[in-house]
Short mmCIF file of C-alpha atoms and ligand atoms in Angstrom, two decimals:
data_model
loop_
_atom_site.label_atom_id
_atom_site.label_comp_id
_atom_site.label_asym_id
_atom_site.label_seq_id
_atom_site.Cartn_x
_atom_site.Cartn_y
_atom_site.Cartn_z
CA UNK W 1 107.76 30.96 -66.82
CA UNK W 2 109.23 29.76 -63.52
CA UNK W 3 109.55 25.97 -63.62
CA UNK W 4 107.20 24.39 -61.09
CA UNK W 5 108.37 21.61 -58.79
CA UNK W 6 107.40 18.20 -60.18
CA UNK W 7 107.29 14.73 -58.58
CA UNK W 8 108.02 12.32 -61.40
CA UNK W 9 110.68 10.24 -59.73
CA UNK W 10 111.96 9.94 -56.16
CA UNK W 11 115.09 11.67 -57.46
CA UNK W 12 113.01 14.87 -57.76
CA UNK W 13 113.14 15.20 -53.97
CA UNK W 14 116.20 15.21 -51.72
CA UNK W 15 116.72 12.63 -48.97
CA UNK W 16 115.85 15.29 -46.39
CA UNK W 17 112.67 16.19 -48.27
CA UNK W 18 111.74 12.49 -48.47
CA UNK W 19 112.15 12.13 -44.69
CA UNK W 20 110.25 15.40 -44.10
CA UNK W 21 107.35 14.14 -46.24
CA UNK W 22 107.23 10.93 -44.20
CA UNK W 23 107.22 12.87 -40.92
CA UNK W 24 104.50 15.16 -42.24
CA UNK W 25 102.42 12.22 -43.51
CA UNK W 26 102.54 10.61 -40.06
CA UNK W 27 101.52 13.91 -38.43
CA UNK W 28 98.61 14.37 -40.86
CA UNK W 29 97.48 10.80 -40.20
CA UNK W 30 97.43 11.33 -36.45
CA UNK W 31 95.79 14.72 -36.51
CA UNK W 32 92.63 14.86 -38.62
CA UNK W 33 91.49 18.42 -38.10
CA UNK W 34 88.57 19.32 -40.42
CA UNK W 35 89.38 23.03 -40.04
CA UNK W 36 92.87 22.55 -41.49
CA UNK W 37 92.28 23.46 -45.15
CA UNK W 38 95.59 24.62 -46.63
CA UNK W 39 94.44 23.78 -50.18
CA UNK W 40 91.09 25.60 -50.02
CA UNK W 41 90.02 26.47 -53.56
CA UNK W 42 92.87 24.47 -55.15
CA UNK W 43 92.15 21.93 -57.86
CA UNK W 44 94.00 18.75 -58.80
CA UNK W 45 93.44 17.28 -62.28
CA UNK W 46 93.89 13.50 -62.39
CA UNK W 47 94.57 11.88 -65.76
CA UNK W 48 94.26 8.10 -65.78
CA UNK W 49 95.24 6.04 -68.85
CA UNK W 50 95.15 2.93 -66.64
CA UNK W 51 92.82 1.56 -63.95
CA UNK W 52 93.15 2.52 -60.30
CA UNK W 53 91.45 2.09 -56.95
CA UNK W 54 93.94 3.30 -54.31
CA UNK W 55 95.54 6.10 -56.30
CA UNK W 56 92.30 7.66 -57.42
CA UNK W 57 90.55 7.40 -54.05
CA UNK W 58 93.57 8.63 -52.06
CA UNK W 59 94.24 11.65 -54.27
CA UNK W 60 90.57 12.60 -54.52
CA UNK W 61 89.85 12.12 -50.80
CA UNK W 62 93.15 13.80 -49.91
CA UNK W 63 92.38 16.94 -51.89
CA UNK W 64 88.89 17.11 -50.35
CA UNK W 65 90.28 16.69 -46.82
CA UNK W 66 92.76 19.54 -47.42
CA UNK W 67 89.94 21.82 -48.57
CA UNK W 68 90.47 21.49 -52.32
CA UNK W 69 88.95 19.33 -55.02
CA UNK W 70 89.99 16.85 -57.69
CA UNK W 71 88.86 16.23 -61.26
CA UNK W 72 88.96 12.74 -62.77
CA UNK W 73 89.93 12.86 -66.46
CA UNK W 74 90.03 9.80 -68.68
CA UNK W 75 91.63 9.90 -72.13
CA UNK W 76 88.43 8.28 -73.40
CA UNK W 77 86.38 11.35 -72.55
CA UNK W 78 88.93 14.12 -73.15
CA UNK W 79 90.63 15.28 -76.33
CA UNK W 80 93.79 13.51 -75.12
CA UNK W 81 92.31 10.28 -76.43
CA UNK W 82 91.64 11.88 -79.82
CA UNK W 83 95.21 12.92 -80.39
CA UNK W 84 95.43 16.50 -79.09
CA UNK W 85 99.17 17.04 -78.58
CA UNK W 86 100.36 16.47 -75.01
CA UNK W 87 102.10 19.84 -75.05
CA UNK W 88 98.87 21.67 -75.91
CA UNK W 89 96.87 19.68 -73.35
CA UNK W 90 99.46 20.41 -70.66
CA UNK W 91 99.39 24.15 -71.37
CA UNK W 92 95.59 24.27 -71.33
CA UNK W 93 94.94 22.08 -68.29
CA UNK W 94 97.71 23.69 -66.23
CA UNK W 95 96.26 27.14 -66.95
CA UNK W 96 93.11 26.10 -65.06
CA UNK W 97 94.23 23.90 -62.16
CA UNK W 98 96.91 23.94 -59.43
CA UNK W 99 98.42 20.48 -59.83
CA UNK W 100 98.16 17.61 -62.32
CA UNK W 101 98.51 13.90 -61.60
CA UNK W 102 99.04 11.39 -64.41
CA UNK W 103 98.97 7.59 -64.60
CA UNK W 104 100.20 6.50 -68.02
CA UNK W 105 101.80 3.68 -69.97
CA UNK W 106 104.83 5.52 -71.40
CA UNK W 107 106.98 7.32 -68.89
CA UNK W 108 107.70 9.92 -71.58
CA UNK W 109 104.04 10.96 -71.51
CA UNK W 110 104.50 12.24 -67.97
CA UNK W 111 107.87 13.90 -68.61
CA UNK W 112 106.61 15.60 -71.79
CA UNK W 113 103.48 16.75 -70.01
CA UNK W 114 105.60 18.18 -67.18
CA UNK W 115 107.82 20.11 -69.61
CA UNK W 116 104.78 22.03 -70.81
CA UNK W 117 102.89 22.36 -67.53
CA UNK W 118 102.91 25.59 -65.55
CA UNK W 119 101.89 23.71 -62.38
CA UNK W 120 103.42 20.73 -60.52
CA UNK W 121 103.02 17.33 -62.18
CA UNK W 122 102.83 14.12 -60.13
CA UNK W 123 103.66 10.69 -61.53
CA UNK W 124 100.92 8.37 -60.28
CA UNK W 125 102.52 5.35 -62.03
CA UNK W 126 104.09 4.79 -65.41
CA UNK W 127 105.55 1.64 -66.92
CA UNK W 128 108.88 2.79 -65.46
CA UNK W 129 108.16 4.14 -61.96
CA UNK W 130 105.63 4.36 -59.14
CA UNK W 131 107.12 6.92 -56.72
CA UNK W 132 103.87 7.74 -54.84
CA UNK W 133 103.67 4.14 -53.67
CA UNK W 134 107.15 4.44 -52.17
CA UNK W 135 106.11 7.46 -50.12
CA UNK W 136 103.41 5.28 -48.54
CA UNK W 137 105.62 2.19 -48.19
CA UNK W 138 108.38 4.14 -46.52
CA UNK W 139 105.91 5.96 -44.25
CA UNK W 140 104.63 2.53 -43.22
CA UNK W 141 108.11 1.23 -42.43
CA UNK W 142 109.09 4.37 -40.47
CA UNK W 143 105.83 4.27 -38.49
CA UNK W 144 106.16 0.63 -37.53
CA UNK W 145 109.92 0.12 -37.31
CA UNK W 146 111.68 3.51 -37.40
CA UNK W 147 114.22 4.79 -39.92
CA UNK W 148 115.05 2.39 -42.74
CA UNK W 149 118.65 3.60 -43.18
CA UNK W 150 121.05 0.68 -42.91
CA UNK W 151 118.25 -1.92 -43.12
CA UNK W 152 117.89 -4.62 -45.77
CA UNK W 153 114.88 -4.81 -48.07
CA UNK W 154 114.20 -7.77 -50.36
CA UNK W 155 112.27 -7.35 -53.57
CA UNK W 156 110.85 -10.59 -54.97
CA UNK W 157 109.54 -10.90 -58.53
CA UNK W 158 109.36 -8.64 -61.54
CA UNK W 159 111.94 -5.90 -62.09
CA UNK W 160 109.06 -3.56 -62.82
CA UNK W 161 107.96 0.02 -62.04
CA UNK W 162 107.67 -0.78 -58.31
CA UNK W 163 111.06 -2.48 -58.24
CA UNK W 164 112.58 0.55 -60.00
CA UNK W 165 111.12 2.89 -57.40
CA UNK W 166 112.50 0.66 -54.63
CA UNK W 167 115.93 1.01 -56.22
CA UNK W 168 115.56 4.80 -56.22
CA UNK W 169 114.39 4.74 -52.60
CA UNK W 170 117.40 2.61 -51.59
CA UNK W 171 119.68 5.40 -52.83
CA UNK W 172 117.65 8.18 -51.25
CA UNK W 173 117.03 6.57 -47.84
CA UNK W 174 120.26 4.59 -47.66
CA UNK W 175 119.10 0.98 -47.39
CA UNK W 176 120.38 -2.26 -48.91
CA UNK W 177 118.19 -3.87 -51.55
CA UNK W 178 118.25 -7.56 -52.48
CA UNK W 179 116.40 -8.37 -55.69
CA UNK W 180 115.27 -11.91 -56.53
CA UNK W 181 114.02 -11.89 -60.11
CA UNK W 182 114.07 -14.35 -63.01
CA UNK W 183 116.85 -13.64 -65.51
CA UNK W 184 114.68 -12.13 -68.22
CA UNK W 185 112.80 -9.92 -65.80
CA UNK W 186 115.59 -7.96 -64.14
CA UNK W 187 115.20 -4.22 -63.53
CA UNK W 188 116.39 -1.85 -66.25
CA UNK W 189 120.13 -1.29 -66.25
CA UNK W 190 119.72 2.49 -66.41
CA UNK W 191 117.82 2.41 -63.09
CA UNK W 192 120.04 -0.24 -61.51
CA UNK W 193 123.45 1.22 -62.33
CA UNK W 194 123.38 4.29 -60.05
CA UNK W 195 122.45 1.95 -57.15
CA UNK W 196 124.95 -0.80 -58.02
CA UNK W 197 126.81 -0.64 -54.70
CA UNK W 198 123.69 -1.15 -52.59
CA UNK W 199 121.75 -3.62 -54.75
CA UNK W 200 122.43 -7.36 -54.89
CA UNK W 201 120.78 -9.68 -57.41
CA UNK W 202 119.67 -13.22 -56.49
CA UNK W 203 118.15 -16.05 -58.51
CA UNK W 204 115.88 -17.29 -55.72
CA UNK W 205 113.79 -15.59 -53.03
CA UNK W 206 114.97 -17.76 -50.10
CA UNK W 207 118.59 -16.64 -50.39
CA UNK W 208 117.58 -13.03 -51.05
CA UNK W 209 115.36 -12.88 -47.95
CA UNK W 210 118.09 -13.84 -45.47
CA UNK W 211 118.55 -11.18 -42.76
CA UNK W 212 115.98 -8.90 -44.38
CA UNK W 213 113.85 -6.38 -42.53
CA UNK W 214 111.21 -5.97 -45.22
CA UNK W 215 110.00 -8.30 -47.97
CA UNK W 216 108.14 -6.76 -50.90
CA UNK W 217 106.56 -8.15 -54.03
CA UNK W 218 104.12 -7.17 -56.78
CA UNK W 219 102.05 -8.82 -59.49
CA UNK W 220 103.82 -10.87 -62.15
CA UNK W 221 101.94 -9.18 -65.00
CA UNK W 222 101.51 -5.44 -64.64
CA UNK W 223 98.85 -3.31 -66.28
CA UNK W 224 99.40 -3.47 -70.02
CA UNK W 225 100.98 -6.97 -69.82
CA UNK W 226 97.75 -8.93 -69.42
CA UNK W 227 98.36 -11.01 -72.55
CA UNK W 228 101.71 -12.20 -71.06
CA UNK W 229 100.01 -13.64 -67.96
CA UNK W 230 100.52 -17.31 -68.85
CA UNK W 231 104.09 -16.89 -70.02
CA UNK W 232 104.89 -14.96 -66.85
CA UNK W 233 103.27 -17.55 -64.58
CA UNK W 234 105.82 -20.03 -65.92
CA UNK W 235 108.75 -17.64 -65.71
CA UNK W 236 107.98 -16.59 -62.14
CA UNK W 237 107.34 -20.07 -60.77
CA UNK W 238 109.55 -20.29 -57.69
CA UNK W 239 109.36 -16.54 -57.06
CA UNK W 240 106.32 -16.61 -54.79
CA UNK W 241 106.67 -15.04 -51.34
CA UNK W 242 105.88 -18.09 -49.23
CA UNK W 243 106.01 -18.67 -45.46
CA UNK W 244 109.37 -20.35 -46.11
CA UNK W 245 110.69 -17.17 -47.73
CA UNK W 246 109.41 -15.07 -44.81
CA UNK W 247 111.08 -17.49 -42.37
CA UNK W 248 114.50 -16.62 -43.87
CA UNK W 249 114.02 -12.95 -43.00
CA UNK W 250 114.51 -11.38 -39.58
CA UNK W 251 111.84 -12.21 -37.00
CA UNK W 252 110.43 -8.68 -37.06
CA UNK W 253 110.44 -8.40 -40.86
CA UNK W 254 107.38 -6.85 -42.50
CA UNK W 255 105.65 -7.89 -45.73
CA UNK W 256 104.42 -5.26 -48.19
CA UNK W 257 102.62 -5.33 -51.55
CA UNK W 258 101.35 -2.23 -53.34
CA UNK W 259 98.11 -4.08 -54.22
CA UNK W 260 96.07 -5.27 -56.01
CA UNK W 261 97.50 -8.71 -55.14
CA UNK W 262 96.89 -12.18 -56.51
CA UNK W 263 96.86 -14.56 -53.55
CA UNK W 264 98.78 -17.80 -54.14
CA UNK W 265 100.40 -16.34 -57.24
CA UNK W 266 103.13 -13.83 -56.29
CA UNK W 267 102.32 -14.19 -52.58
CA UNK W 268 100.98 -17.11 -50.57
CA UNK W 269 97.60 -16.31 -49.04
CA UNK W 270 98.97 -17.16 -45.57
CA UNK W 271 101.67 -14.49 -45.96
CA UNK W 272 99.36 -11.87 -47.46
CA UNK W 273 96.89 -12.39 -44.59
CA UNK W 274 99.51 -13.26 -41.98
CA UNK W 275 100.84 -11.38 -38.96
CA UNK W 276 103.86 -9.85 -40.75
CA UNK W 277 101.75 -8.39 -43.55
CA UNK W 278 101.07 -4.65 -43.37
CA UNK W 279 99.49 -4.29 -46.80
CA UNK W 280 96.37 -2.52 -45.59
CA UNK W 281 98.27 0.00 -43.45
CA UNK W 282 100.41 0.55 -46.54
CA UNK W 283 97.33 1.12 -48.70
CA UNK W 284 95.80 3.59 -46.22
CA UNK W 285 99.08 5.46 -46.05
CA UNK W 286 98.72 6.37 -49.73
CA UNK W 287 96.19 8.92 -48.47
CA UNK W 288 98.39 10.43 -45.78
CA UNK W 289 101.63 10.40 -47.78
CA UNK W 290 100.00 12.05 -50.79
CA UNK W 291 98.35 14.69 -48.63
CA UNK W 292 101.86 15.57 -47.44
CA UNK W 293 103.03 15.60 -51.06
CA UNK W 294 100.15 17.81 -52.25
CA UNK W 295 100.77 20.25 -49.41
CA UNK W 296 104.48 20.32 -50.34
CA UNK W 297 103.94 20.87 -54.08
CA UNK W 298 100.93 23.19 -54.14
CA UNK W 299 102.30 26.31 -52.61
CA UNK W 300 101.13 29.83 -53.22
N1 CP H 1 98.89 0.49 -55.52
C1 CP H 1 98.19 1.18 -56.43
O1 CP H 1 98.72 2.11 -57.09
O2 CP H 1 96.89 0.81 -56.54
P1 CP H 1 95.82 1.28 -57.63
O3 CP H 1 96.25 0.70 -58.94
O4 CP H 1 94.52 0.73 -57.14
O5 CP H 1 95.81 2.79 -57.70
N1 NVA H 2 103.28 -3.10 -61.20
C1 NVA H 2 101.87 -2.86 -61.08
C2 NVA H 2 101.58 -1.91 -59.97
C3 NVA H 2 100.12 -1.61 -59.75
C4 NVA H 2 99.87 -0.61 -58.68
C5 NVA H 2 101.34 -2.33 -62.40
O1 NVA H 2 102.01 -1.50 -63.02
O2 NVA H 2 100.27 -2.76 -62.82
#
């Protein structure tokens, strides 16, 4: 069996391919032609172990707009939730559809699934990575400010799946990444090490934000960490993106958040709803960026 092309991490695409996807996403956004149906008859299966608004709607709407369709599969209603081996499920589902998207807890669930799938597998978030969100974030930056190469991005908060994907993007698109995270919540060393020369760690967001072109944050407790909420609120005190943090950055700096956001927790409401915030452009771009990705992966 010829190995299909998967999108599990940003390292699965080259820097040129990343830039091409961004260019294509911007073109698709600006040219909504209902007769353009390159994925006519194609089916995307979407497996969600965790909740989602943006990811589900953008993939489902995106497939429909490209002429194809999408199936929502929850482990609760499929045999996946009753213990059918991932390898068997991957073989069966991939024999019937053209692409499979998974959102899971364990990253290994997606990689194992991909090993046994005869069609492209897309990582729509695991505990380790969220590469689809970076396609949209980077599209947003390129659209509004141009190429991000040589710029400085500041990540504030948890060294989580989003932070990990920012580290991968820094390597791929050649930007500097400042990370302000509490000591016990640093990104994983295995993700950090390959980017060591372009990542700098800080213990407070004000210092990290200096001379930055983009400030990004995410929730303090990710999906699956709900019972740690209180403990994390204490640990992340002082790591909110406030107007003072934004004031340290360059005047034309943007603010991004993958959403859903908790106003006045990880981000002050005035920043989230302020003039530098592009969170809703970023959210809409999930649709355009993933349409470019689907077109790229689902080839005859
Ligand atoms: N940003 C993001 O992935 O949102 P959802 O959890 O709503 O899909
Ligand atoms: N870090 C968050 C991102 C949600 C899109 C989570 O994993 O819950």
